[in-house]
Backbone as CSV, one residue per row, in Angstrom:
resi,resn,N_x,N_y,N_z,CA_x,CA_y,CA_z,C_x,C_y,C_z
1,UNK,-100.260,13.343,-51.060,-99.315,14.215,-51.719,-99.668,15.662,-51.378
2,UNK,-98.702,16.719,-51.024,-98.502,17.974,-50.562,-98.540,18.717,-51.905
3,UNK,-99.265,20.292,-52.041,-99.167,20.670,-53.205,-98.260,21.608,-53.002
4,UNK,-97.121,21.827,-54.451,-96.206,23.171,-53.998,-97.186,24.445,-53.200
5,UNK,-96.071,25.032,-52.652,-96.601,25.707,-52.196,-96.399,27.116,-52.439
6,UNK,-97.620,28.341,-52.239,-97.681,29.082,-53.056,-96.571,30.776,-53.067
7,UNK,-96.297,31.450,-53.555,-95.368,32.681,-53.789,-95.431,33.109,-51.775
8,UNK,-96.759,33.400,-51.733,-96.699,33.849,-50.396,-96.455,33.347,-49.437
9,UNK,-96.908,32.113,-49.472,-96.537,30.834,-48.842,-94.954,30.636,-48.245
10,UNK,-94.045,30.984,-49.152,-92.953,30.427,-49.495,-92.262,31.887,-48.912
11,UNK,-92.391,33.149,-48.940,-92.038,34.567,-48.570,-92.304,33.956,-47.126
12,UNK,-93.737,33.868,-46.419,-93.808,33.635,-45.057,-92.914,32.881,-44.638
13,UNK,-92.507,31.636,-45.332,-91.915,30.372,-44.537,-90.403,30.955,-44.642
14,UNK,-90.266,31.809,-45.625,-88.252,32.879,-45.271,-88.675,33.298,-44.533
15,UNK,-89.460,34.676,-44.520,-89.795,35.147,-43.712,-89.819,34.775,-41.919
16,UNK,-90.197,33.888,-41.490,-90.387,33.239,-40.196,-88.809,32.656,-40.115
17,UNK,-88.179,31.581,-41.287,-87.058,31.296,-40.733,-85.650,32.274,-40.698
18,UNK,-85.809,33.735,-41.270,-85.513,34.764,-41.184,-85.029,35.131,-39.594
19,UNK,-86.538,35.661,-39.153,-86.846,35.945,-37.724,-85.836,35.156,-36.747
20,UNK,-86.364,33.593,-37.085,-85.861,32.676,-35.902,-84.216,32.922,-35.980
21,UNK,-83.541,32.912,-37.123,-82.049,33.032,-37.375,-81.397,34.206,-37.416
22,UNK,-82.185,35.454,-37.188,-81.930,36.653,-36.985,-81.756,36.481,-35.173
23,UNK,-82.836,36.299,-34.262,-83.086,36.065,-33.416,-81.647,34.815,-32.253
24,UNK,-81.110,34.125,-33.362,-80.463,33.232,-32.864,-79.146,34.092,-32.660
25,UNK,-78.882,34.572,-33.824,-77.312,35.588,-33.778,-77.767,36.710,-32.517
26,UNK,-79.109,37.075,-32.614,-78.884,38.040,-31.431,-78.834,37.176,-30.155
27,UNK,-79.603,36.267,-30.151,-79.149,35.600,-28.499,-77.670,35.489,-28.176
28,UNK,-76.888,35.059,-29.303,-75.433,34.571,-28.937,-74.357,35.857,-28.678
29,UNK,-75.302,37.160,-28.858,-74.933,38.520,-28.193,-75.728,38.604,-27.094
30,UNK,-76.210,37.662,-26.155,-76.868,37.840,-25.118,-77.982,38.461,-25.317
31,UNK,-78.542,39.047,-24.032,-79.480,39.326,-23.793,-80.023,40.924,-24.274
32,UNK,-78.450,41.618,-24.224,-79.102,42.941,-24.539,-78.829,42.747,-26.269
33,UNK,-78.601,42.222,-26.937,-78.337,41.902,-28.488,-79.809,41.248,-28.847
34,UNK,-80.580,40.322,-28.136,-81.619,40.104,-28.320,-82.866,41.390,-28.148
35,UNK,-82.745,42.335,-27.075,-83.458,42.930,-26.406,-83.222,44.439,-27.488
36,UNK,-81.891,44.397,-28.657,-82.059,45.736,-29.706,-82.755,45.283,-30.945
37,UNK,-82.744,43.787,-31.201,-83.070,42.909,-32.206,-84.676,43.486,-32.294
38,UNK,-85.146,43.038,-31.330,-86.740,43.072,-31.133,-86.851,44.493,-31.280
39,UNK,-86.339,45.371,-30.845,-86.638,47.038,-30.651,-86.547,47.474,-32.108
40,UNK,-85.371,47.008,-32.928,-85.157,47.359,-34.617,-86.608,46.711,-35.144
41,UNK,-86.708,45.814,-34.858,-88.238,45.152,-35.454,-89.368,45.802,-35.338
42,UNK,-89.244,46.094,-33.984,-90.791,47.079,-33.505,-90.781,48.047,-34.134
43,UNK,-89.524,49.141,-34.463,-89.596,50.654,-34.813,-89.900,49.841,-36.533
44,UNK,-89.473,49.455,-36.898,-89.694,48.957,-38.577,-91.142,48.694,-38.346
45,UNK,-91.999,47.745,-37.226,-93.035,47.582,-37.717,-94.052,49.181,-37.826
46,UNK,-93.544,49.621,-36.667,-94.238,50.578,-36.114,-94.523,51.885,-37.376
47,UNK,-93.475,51.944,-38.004,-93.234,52.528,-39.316,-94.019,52.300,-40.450
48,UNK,-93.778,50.947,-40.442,-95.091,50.416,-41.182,-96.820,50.721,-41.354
49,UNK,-96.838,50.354,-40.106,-98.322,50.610,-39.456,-98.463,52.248,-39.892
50,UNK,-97.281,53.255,-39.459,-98.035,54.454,-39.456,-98.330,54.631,-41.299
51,UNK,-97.721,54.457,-42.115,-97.518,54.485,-43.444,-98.995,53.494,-43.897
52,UNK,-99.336,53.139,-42.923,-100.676,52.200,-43.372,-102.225,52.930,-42.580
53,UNK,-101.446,54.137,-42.549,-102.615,54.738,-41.684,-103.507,54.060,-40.229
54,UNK,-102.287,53.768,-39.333,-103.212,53.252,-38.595,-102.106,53.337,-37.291
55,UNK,-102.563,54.865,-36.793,-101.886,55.689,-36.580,-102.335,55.745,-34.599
56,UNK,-102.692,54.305,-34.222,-103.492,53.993,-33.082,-102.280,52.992,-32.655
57,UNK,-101.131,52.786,-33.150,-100.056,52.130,-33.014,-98.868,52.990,-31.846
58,UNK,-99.152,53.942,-32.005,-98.729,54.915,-31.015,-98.945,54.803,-29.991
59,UNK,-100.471,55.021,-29.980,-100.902,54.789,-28.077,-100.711,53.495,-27.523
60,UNK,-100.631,52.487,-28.473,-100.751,50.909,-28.114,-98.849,51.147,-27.857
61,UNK,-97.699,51.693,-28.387,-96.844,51.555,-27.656,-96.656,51.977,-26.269
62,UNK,-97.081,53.158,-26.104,-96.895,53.877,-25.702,-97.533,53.612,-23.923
63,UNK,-99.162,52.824,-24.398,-99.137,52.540,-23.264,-97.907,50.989,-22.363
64,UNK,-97.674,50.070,-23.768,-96.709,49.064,-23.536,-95.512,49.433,-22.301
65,UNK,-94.996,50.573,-23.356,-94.180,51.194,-22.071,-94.092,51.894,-21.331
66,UNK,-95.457,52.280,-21.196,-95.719,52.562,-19.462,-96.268,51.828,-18.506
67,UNK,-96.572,50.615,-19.091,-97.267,49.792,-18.036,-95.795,48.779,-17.981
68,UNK,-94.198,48.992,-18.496,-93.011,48.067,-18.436,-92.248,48.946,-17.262
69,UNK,-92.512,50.435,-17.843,-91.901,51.246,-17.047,-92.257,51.128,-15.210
70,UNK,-93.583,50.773,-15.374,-94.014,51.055,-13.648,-94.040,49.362,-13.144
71,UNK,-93.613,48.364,-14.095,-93.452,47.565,-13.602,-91.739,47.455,-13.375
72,UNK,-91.186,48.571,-14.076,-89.692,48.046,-13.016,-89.569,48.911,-11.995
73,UNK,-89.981,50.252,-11.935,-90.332,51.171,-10.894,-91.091,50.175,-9.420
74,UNK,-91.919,49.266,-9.602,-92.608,48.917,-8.629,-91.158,47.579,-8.417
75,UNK,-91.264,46.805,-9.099,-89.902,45.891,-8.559,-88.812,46.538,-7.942
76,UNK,-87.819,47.822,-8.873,-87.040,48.353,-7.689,-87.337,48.769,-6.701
77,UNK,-88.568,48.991,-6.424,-89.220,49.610,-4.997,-89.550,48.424,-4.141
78,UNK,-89.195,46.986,-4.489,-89.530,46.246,-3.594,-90.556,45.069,-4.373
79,UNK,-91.760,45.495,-4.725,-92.769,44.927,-4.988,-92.362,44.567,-6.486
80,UNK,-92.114,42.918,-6.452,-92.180,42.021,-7.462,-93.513,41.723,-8.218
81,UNK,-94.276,42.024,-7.456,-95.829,41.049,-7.847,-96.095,41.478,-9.727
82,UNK,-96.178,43.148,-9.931,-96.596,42.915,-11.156,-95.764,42.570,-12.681
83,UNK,-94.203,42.725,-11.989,-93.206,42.231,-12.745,-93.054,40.884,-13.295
84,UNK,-93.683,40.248,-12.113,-93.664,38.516,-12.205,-94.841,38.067,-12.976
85,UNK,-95.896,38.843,-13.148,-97.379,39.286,-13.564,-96.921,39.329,-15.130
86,UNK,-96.199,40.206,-15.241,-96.101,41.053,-16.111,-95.353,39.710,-17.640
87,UNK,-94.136,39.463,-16.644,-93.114,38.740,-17.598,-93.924,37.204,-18.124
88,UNK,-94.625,36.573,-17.116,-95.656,35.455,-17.172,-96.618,35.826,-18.115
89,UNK,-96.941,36.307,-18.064,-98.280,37.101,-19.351,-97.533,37.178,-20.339
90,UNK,-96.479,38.038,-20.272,-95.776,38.256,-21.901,-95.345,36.621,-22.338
91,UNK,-94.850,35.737,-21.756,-93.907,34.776,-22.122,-95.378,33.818,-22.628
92,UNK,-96.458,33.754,-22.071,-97.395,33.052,-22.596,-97.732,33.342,-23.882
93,UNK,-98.145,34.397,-24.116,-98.475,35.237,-25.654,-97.626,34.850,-26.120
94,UNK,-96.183,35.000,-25.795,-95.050,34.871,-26.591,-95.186,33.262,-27.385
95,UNK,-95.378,32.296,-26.720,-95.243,31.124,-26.448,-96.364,30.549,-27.897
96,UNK,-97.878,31.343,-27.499,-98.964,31.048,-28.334,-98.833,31.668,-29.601
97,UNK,-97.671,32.364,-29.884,-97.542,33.174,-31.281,-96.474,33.183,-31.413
98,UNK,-96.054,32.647,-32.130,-94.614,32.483,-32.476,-94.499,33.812,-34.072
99,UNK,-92.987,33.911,-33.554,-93.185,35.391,-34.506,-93.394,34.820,-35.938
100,UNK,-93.945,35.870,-36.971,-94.448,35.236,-38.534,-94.069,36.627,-38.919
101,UNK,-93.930,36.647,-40.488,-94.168,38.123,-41.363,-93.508,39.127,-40.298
């Protein structure tokens, strides 16, 4: 027998099926409906974080998108390698963490 489960418990498990069904309406706006979905999320988390004093959330974007930026700079220039690098790495993480909270 399973014991109820607890206040927070129960916030996470909306919470997550939230995400996934938020996530679903943006896919069925394609790709760039998925691709503002995630961006509204980030600036909310990012907001968060700074309001939590932890104000090292900045550089961690910041380098994100500069190491996205020179990977499409290097693909339009020809060179796929760290794009293909790039998207393979993300989709693994992605894969091992499924979004929560």
């Amino acid at each position: 027998m399973t014991r109820p489960l607890t206040g927070a418990e129960l916030a996470a498990e909306r919470r997550q099926s939230w995400l996934l069904e938020e996530e679903r309406r943006a896919r069925a706006r394609g790709d760039q409906g998925r691709m503002e979905f995630w961006l509204r999320l980030t600036r909310s988390r990012i907001a968060k974080e700074i309001k939590a004093d932890r104000r090292d959330v900045y550089a961690g974007f910041t380098l994100i998108c500069r190491l996205f930026m020179t990977a499409m700079d290097k693909r339009a220039a020809g060179d796929q390698r760290l794009w293909n690098d790039l998207m393979q790495y993300a989709q693994k993480v992605v894969d091992q963490n499924p979004p929560r909270n």
